[in-house]
CSV table of C-alpha atoms in Angstrom, one decimal:
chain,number,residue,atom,x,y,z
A,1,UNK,CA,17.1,-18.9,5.1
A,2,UNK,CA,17.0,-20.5,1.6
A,3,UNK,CA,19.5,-23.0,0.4
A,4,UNK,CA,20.8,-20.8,-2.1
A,5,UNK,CA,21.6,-17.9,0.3
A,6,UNK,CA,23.1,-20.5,2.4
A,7,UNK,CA,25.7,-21.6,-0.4
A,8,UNK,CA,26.5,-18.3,-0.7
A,9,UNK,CA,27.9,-17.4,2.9
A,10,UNK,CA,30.7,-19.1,3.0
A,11,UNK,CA,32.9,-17.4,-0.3
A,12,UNK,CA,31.1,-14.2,0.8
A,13,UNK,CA,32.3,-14.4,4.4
A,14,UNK,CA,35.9,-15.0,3.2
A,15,UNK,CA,35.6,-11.9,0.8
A,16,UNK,CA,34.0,-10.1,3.8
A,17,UNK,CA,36.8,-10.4,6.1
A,18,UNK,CA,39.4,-9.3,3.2
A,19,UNK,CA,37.4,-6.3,2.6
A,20,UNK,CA,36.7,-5.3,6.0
A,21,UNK,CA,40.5,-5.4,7.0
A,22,UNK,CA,41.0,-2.7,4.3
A,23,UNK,CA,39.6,-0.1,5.8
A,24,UNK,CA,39.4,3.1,5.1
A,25,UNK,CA,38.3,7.1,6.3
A,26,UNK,CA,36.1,7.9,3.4
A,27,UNK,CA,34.4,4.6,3.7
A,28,UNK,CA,34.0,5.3,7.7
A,29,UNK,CA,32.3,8.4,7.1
A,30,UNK,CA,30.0,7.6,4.5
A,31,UNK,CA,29.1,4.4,6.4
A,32,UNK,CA,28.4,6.4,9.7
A,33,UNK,CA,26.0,9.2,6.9
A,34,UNK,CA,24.5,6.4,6.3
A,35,UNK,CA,23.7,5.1,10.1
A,36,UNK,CA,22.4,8.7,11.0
A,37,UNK,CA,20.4,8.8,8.1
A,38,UNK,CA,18.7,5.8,8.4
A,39,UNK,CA,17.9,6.2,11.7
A,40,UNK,CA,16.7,9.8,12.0
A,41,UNK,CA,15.4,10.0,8.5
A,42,UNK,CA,14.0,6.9,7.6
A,43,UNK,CA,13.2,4.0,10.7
A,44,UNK,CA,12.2,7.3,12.9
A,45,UNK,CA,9.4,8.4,10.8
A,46,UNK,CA,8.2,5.2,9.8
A,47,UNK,CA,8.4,4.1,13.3
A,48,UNK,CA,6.0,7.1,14.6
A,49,UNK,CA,3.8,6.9,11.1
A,50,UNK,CA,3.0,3.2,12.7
A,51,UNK,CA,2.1,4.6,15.8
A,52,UNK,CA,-0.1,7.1,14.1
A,53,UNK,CA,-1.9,4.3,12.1
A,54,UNK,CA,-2.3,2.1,15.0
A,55,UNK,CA,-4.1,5.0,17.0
A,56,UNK,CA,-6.4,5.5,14.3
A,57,UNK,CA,-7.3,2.3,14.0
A,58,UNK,CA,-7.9,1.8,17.5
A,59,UNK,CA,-10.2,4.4,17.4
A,60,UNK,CA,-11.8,3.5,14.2
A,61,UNK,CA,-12.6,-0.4,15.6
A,62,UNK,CA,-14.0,1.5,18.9
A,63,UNK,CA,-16.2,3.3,16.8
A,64,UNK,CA,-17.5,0.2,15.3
A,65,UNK,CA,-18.0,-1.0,18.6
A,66,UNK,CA,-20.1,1.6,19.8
A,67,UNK,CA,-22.4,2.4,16.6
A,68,UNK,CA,-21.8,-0.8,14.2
A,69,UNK,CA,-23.0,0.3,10.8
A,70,UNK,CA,-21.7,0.2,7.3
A,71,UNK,CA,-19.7,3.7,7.8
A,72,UNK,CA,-18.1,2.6,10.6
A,73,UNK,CA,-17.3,-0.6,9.3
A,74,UNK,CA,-15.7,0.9,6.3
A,75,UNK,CA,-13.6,3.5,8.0
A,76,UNK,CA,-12.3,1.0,10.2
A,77,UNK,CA,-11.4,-1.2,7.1
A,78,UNK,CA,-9.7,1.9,5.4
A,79,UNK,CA,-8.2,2.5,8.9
A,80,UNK,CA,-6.7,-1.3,8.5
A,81,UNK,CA,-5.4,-1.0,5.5
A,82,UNK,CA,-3.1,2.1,6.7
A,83,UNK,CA,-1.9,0.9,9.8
A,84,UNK,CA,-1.1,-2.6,7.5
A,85,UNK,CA,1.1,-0.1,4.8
A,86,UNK,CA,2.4,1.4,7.6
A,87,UNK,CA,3.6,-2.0,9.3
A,88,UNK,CA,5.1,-3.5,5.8
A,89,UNK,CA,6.9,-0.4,4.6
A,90,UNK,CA,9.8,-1.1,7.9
A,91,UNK,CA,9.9,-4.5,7.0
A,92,UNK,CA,13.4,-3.8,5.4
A,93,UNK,CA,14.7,-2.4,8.9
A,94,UNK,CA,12.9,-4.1,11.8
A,95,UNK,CA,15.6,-4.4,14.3
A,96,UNK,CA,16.6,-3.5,17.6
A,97,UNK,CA,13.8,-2.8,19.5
A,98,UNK,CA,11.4,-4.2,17.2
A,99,UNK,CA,13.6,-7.7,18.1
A,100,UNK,CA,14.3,-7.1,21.4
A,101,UNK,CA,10.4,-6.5,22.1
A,102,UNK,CA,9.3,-9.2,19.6
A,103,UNK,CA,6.9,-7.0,17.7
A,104,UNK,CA,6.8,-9.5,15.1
A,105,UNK,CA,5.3,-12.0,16.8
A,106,UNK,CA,2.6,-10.0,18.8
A,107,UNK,CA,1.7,-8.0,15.5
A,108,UNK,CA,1.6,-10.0,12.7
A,109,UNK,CA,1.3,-13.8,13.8
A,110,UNK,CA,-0.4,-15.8,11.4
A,111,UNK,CA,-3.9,-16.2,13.2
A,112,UNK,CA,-5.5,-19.3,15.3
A,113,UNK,CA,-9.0,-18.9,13.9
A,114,UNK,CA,-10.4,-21.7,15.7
A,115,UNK,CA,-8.5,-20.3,18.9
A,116,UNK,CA,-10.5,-17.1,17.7
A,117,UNK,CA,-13.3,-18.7,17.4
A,118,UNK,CA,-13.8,-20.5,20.3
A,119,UNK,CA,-13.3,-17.1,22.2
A,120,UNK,CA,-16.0,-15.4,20.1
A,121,UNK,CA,-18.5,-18.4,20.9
A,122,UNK,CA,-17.4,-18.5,24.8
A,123,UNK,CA,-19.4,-16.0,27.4
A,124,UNK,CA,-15.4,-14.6,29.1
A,125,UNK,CA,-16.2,-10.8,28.3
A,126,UNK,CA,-14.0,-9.9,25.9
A,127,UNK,CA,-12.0,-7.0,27.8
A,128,UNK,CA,-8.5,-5.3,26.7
A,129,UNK,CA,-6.9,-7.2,29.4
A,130,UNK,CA,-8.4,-10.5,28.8
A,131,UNK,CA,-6.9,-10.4,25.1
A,132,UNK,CA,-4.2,-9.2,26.2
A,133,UNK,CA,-3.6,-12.0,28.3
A,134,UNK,CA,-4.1,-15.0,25.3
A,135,UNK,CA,-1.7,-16.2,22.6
A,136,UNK,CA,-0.1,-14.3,19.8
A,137,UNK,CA,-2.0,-16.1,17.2
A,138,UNK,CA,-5.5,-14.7,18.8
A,139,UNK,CA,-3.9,-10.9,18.2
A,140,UNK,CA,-2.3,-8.2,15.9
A,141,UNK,CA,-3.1,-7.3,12.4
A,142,UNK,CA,-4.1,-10.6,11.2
A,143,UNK,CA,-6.6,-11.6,13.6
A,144,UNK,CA,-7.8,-8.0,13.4
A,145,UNK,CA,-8.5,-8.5,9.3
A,146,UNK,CA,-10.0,-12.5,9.9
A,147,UNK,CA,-12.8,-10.4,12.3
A,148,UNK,CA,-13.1,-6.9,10.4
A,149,UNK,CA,-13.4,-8.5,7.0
A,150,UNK,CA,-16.2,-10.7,7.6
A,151,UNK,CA,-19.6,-10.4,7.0
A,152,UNK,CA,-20.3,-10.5,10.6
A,153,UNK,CA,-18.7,-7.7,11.9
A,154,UNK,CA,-21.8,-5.5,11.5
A,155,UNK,CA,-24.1,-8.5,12.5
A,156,UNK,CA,-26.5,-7.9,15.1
A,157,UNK,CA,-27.0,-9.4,18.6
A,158,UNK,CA,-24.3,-11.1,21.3
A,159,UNK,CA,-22.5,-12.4,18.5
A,160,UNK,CA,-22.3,-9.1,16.8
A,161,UNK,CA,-21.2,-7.6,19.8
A,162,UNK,CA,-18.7,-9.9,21.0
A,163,UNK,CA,-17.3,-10.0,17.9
A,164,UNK,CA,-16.4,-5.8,17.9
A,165,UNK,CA,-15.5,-6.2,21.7
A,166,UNK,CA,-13.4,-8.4,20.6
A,167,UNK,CA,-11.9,-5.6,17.7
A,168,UNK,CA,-11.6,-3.3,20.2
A,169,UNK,CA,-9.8,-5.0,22.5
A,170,UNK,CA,-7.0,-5.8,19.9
A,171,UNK,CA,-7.0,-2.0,18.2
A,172,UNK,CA,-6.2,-1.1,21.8
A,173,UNK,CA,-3.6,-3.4,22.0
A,174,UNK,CA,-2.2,-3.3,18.7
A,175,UNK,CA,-1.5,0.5,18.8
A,176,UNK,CA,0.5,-0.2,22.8
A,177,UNK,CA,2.8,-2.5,21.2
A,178,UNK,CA,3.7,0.6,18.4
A,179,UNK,CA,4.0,2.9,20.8
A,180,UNK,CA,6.8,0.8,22.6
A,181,UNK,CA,8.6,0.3,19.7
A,182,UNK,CA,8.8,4.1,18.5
A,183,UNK,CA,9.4,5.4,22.1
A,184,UNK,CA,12.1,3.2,22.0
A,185,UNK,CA,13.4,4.7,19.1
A,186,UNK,CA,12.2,8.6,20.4
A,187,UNK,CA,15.5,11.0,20.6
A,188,UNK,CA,13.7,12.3,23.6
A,189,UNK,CA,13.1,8.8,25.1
A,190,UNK,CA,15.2,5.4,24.3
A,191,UNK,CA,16.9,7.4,21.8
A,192,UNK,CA,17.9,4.4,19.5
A,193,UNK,CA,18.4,7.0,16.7
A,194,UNK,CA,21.3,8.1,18.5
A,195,UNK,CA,22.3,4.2,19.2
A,196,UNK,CA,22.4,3.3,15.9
A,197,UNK,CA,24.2,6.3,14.5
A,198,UNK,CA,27.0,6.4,16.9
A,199,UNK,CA,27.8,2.8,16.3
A,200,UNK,CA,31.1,1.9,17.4
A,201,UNK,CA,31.1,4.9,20.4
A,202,UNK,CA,30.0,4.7,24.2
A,203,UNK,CA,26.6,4.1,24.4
A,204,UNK,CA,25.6,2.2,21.4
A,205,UNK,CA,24.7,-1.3,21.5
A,206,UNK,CA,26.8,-2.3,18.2
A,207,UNK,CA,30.7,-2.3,19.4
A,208,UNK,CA,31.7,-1.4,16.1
A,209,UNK,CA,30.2,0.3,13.0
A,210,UNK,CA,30.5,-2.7,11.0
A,211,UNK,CA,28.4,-4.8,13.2
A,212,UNK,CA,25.7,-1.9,12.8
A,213,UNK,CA,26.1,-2.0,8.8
A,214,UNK,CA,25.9,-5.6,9.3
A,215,UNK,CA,22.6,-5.8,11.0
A,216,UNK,CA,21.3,-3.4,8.5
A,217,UNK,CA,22.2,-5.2,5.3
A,218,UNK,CA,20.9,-8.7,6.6
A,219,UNK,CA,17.5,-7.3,8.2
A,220,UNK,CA,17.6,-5.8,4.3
A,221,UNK,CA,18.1,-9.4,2.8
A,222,UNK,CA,16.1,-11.4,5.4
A,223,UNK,CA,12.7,-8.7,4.4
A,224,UNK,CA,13.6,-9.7,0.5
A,225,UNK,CA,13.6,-13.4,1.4
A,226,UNK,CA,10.2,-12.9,3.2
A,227,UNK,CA,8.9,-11.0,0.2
A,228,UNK,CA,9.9,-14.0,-2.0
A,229,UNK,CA,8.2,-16.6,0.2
A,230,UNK,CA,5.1,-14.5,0.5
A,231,UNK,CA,4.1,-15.8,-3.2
A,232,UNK,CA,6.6,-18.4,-3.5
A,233,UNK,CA,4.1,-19.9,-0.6
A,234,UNK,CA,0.9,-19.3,-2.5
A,235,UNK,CA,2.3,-20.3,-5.6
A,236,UNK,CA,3.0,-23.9,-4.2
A,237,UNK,CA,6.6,-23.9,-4.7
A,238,UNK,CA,7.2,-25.6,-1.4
A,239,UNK,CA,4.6,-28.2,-1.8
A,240,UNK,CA,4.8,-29.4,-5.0
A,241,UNK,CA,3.3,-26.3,-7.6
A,242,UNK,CA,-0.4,-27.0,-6.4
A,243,UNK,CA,-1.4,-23.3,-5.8
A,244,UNK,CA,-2.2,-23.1,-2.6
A,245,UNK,CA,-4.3,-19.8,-1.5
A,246,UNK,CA,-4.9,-20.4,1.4
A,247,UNK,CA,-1.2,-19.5,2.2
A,248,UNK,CA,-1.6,-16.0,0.5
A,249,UNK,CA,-0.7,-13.7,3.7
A,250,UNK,CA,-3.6,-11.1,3.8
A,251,UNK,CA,-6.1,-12.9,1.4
A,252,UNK,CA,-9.1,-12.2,3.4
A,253,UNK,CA,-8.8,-8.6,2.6
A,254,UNK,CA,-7.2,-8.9,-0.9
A,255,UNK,CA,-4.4,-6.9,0.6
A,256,UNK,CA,-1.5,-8.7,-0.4
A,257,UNK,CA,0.0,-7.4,-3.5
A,258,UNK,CA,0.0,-3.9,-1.5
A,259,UNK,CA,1.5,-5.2,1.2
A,260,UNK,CA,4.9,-6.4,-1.0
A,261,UNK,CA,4.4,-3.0,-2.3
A,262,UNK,CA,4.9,-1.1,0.5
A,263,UNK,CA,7.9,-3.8,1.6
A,264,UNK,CA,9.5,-2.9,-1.4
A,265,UNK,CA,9.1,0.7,-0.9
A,266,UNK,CA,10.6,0.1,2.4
A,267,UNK,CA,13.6,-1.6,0.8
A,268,UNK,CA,13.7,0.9,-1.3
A,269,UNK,CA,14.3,3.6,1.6
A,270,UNK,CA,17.2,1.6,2.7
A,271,UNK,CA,18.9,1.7,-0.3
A,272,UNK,CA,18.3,4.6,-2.0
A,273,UNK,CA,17.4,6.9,1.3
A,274,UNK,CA,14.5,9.1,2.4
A,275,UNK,CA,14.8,11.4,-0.6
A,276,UNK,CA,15.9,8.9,-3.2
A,277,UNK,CA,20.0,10.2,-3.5
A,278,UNK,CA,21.1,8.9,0.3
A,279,UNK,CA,21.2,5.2,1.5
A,280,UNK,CA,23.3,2.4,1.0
A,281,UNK,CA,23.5,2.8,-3.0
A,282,UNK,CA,25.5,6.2,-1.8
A,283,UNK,CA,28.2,4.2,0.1
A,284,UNK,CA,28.3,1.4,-2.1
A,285,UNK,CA,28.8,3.6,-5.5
A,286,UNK,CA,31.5,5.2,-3.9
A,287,UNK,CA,33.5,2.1,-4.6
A,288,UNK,CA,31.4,0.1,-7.3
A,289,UNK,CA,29.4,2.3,-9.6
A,290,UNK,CA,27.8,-1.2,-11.4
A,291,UNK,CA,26.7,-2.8,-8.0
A,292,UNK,CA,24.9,0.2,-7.2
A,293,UNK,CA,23.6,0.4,-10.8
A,294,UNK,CA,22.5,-3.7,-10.4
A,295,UNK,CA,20.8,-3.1,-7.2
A,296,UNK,CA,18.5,-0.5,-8.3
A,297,UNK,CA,17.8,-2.1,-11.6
A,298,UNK,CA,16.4,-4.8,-9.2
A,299,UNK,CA,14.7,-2.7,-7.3
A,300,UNK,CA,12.9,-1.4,-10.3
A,301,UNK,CA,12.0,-4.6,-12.0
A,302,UNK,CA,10.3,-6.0,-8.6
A,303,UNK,CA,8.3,-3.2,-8.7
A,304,UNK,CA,7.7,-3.3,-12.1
A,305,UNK,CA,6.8,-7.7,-11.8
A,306,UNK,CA,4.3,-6.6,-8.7
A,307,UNK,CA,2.5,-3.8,-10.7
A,308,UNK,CA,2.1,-6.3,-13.7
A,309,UNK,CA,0.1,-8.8,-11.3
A,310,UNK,CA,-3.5,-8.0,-12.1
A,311,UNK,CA,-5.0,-7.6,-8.6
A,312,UNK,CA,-6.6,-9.6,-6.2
A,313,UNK,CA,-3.3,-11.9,-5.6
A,314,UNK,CA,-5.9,-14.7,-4.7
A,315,UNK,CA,-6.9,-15.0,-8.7
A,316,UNK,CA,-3.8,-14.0,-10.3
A,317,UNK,CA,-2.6,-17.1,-8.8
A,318,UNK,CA,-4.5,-19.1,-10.7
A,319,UNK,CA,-5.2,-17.0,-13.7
A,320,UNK,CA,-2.3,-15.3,-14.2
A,321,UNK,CA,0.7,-17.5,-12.7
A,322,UNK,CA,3.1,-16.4,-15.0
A,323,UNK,CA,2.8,-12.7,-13.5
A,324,UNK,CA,3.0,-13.9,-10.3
A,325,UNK,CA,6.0,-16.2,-10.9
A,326,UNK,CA,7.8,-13.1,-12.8
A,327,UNK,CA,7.5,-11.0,-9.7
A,328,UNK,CA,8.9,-13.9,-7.3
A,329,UNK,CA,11.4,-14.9,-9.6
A,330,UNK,CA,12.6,-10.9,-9.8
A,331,UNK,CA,12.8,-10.8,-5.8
A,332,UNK,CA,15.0,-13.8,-5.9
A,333,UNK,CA,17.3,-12.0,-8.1
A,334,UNK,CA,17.5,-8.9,-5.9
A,335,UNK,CA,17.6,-11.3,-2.5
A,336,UNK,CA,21.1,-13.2,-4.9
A,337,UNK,CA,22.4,-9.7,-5.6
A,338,UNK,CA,22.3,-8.2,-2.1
A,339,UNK,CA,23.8,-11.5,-0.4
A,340,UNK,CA,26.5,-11.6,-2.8
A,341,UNK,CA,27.4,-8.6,-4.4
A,342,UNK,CA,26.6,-5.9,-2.1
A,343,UNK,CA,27.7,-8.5,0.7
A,344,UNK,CA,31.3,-8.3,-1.2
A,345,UNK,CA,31.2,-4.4,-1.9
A,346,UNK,CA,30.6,-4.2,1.8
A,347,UNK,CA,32.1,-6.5,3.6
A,348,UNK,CA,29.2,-7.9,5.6
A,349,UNK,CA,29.2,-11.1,7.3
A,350,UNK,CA,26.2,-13.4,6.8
A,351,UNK,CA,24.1,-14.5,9.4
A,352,UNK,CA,20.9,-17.0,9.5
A,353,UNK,CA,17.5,-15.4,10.0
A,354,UNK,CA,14.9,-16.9,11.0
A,355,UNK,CA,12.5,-14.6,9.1
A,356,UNK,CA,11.5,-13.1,12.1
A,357,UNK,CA,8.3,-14.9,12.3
A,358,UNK,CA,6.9,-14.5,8.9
């Protein structure tokens, strides 16, 4: 958590408490709307869509495997690419099982490429249960783009082919660790839509419906603060303001300005719902027209800062700062709005986050 949303916990927690022992029927209901849509309308379908993306890009890196040519190779990109959007766009409300199952971790780790390495140059055959079996920084989406965007991963020969073994192997297990997740969240199976939309009844994990809106909102802050470091990194502003690329997220496939994209759309869903007139801007406005106005104003001019950024992220850097520093500084000033405003409006309590990873 950044020092300025730490300052701000303490005067929002006191406001929090005075809020929250108001009270009142509309504000239940609206809140409980919300829970039910979220769940069933939003995380639900973005949960299976992952699932859906991940099986196709299994299936895409076991073609490569079996006929590695420059079709294959670019299907299994594209394939990437979707499962990626997929993955980013419930940034904004990866919890519960997501947490409980560490999905973070085992999907988007920031890769050991000499662990990766020394794995491609060893002779172990590079099975699904082998991989399975080694660190988090040798799997998931990451290590899957430092292999498929590469040169090599049409090369011929052993290390041709261990290198697409190796591809398969993690498509495989990528797409088991989605599946766990969104069975989790099945009506039919874990049924966590029904979890998180009775919160407060018999059944549900959150005791009360204001620890449910709780987790919501700081899941929705703790994705903005991610979103922020994501260029603040890059940019150097935590090492001086020497650009440093190599920190850019998904550089190797120039992938990173659509990845804040599609976090943004997902924060996007949370607030403004799965049709754009739900969310939480419909239970906020009910009491504070102006927050909800100030919250989708900064919605709208993080978009707008990301769109102005003249792709790839890895130049723009360098040749375009100021774009780049536009779009971080206009994430910092939705990340201050929703920890203090809508944490007010609300009556949220803060909690530390340890970015879940990222």
């Amino acid at each position: 958590m950044s020092p300025i949303l730490r300052r701000l916990i303490a005067p929002t927690l006191m406001l929090s408490l005075a809020v929250a022992s108001c009270g009142d029927s509309q504000g239940t209901a609206l809140r409980s709307a919300f829970l039910k849509e979220l769940a069933g309308d939003v995380a639900l379908p973005a949960y299976r869509d992952f699932d859906t993306r991940t099986e196709a890009l299994a299936g895409a890196l076991a073609a490569l495997e079996a006929t590695p040519t420059e079709t294959t190779l670019t299907q299994a990109r594209s394939a990437w690419r979707e499962a990626r959007a997929a993955w980013l766009r419930q940034e904004a409300f990866r919890f519960g099982p997501a947490e409980e199952q560490h999905t973070s971790a085992a999907v988007n780790q920031v890769p050991s490429t000499t662990g990766i390495d020394s794995l491609l140059a060893g002779d172990v055959e590079l099975t699904e249960t082998f991989v399975a079996e080694q660190g988090a920084n040798r799997k998931g989406l990451l290590a899957i783009e430092y292999l498929l965007f590469d040169a090599a991963a049409t090369e011929e020969g052993s290390a041709g082919a261990r290198r697409r073994a190796y591809l398969k192997a993690l498509g495989a297990l990528l797409h088991k660790d989605a599946t766990a997740v969104s069975t989790v969240w099945e009506p039919e199976q874990g049924n966590y839509v029904a979890q998180l939309s009775n919160a407060g009844n018999e059944g549900s994990p959150y005791t009360t419906q204001k620890e449910a809106v709780d987790t919501v909102v700081n899941r929705l802050i703790a994705s903005v603060e991610v979103a922020e470091q994501k260029l603040s990194k890059p940019l150097g502003f935590e090492t001086g303001g020497t650009v440093r690329p190599e920190l850019e997220e998904a550089r190797r496939s120039d992938n990173s300005l659509a990845d804040l994209g599609n976090a943004v759309l997902g924060m996007e869903r949370v607030w403004l719902g799965a049709n754009g007139n739900g969310g939480l801007s419909k239970v906020v406005a009910a009491s504070n027209k102006q927050v909800d106005a100030t919250v989708r104003g900064d919605l709208a001019a993080v978009r707008s800062a990301l769109e102005a950024i003249p792709p790839p992220l890895r130049t723009a850097l360098t040749n375009d700062r100021e774009s780049v520093e536009s779009a971080r500084a206009a994430l910092s000033t939705l990340r201050t709005t929703l920890a203090s405003e809508v944490v007010s409006n609300l009556g949220v309590t803060l909690k530390f986050n340890d970015n879940d990873g990222d």
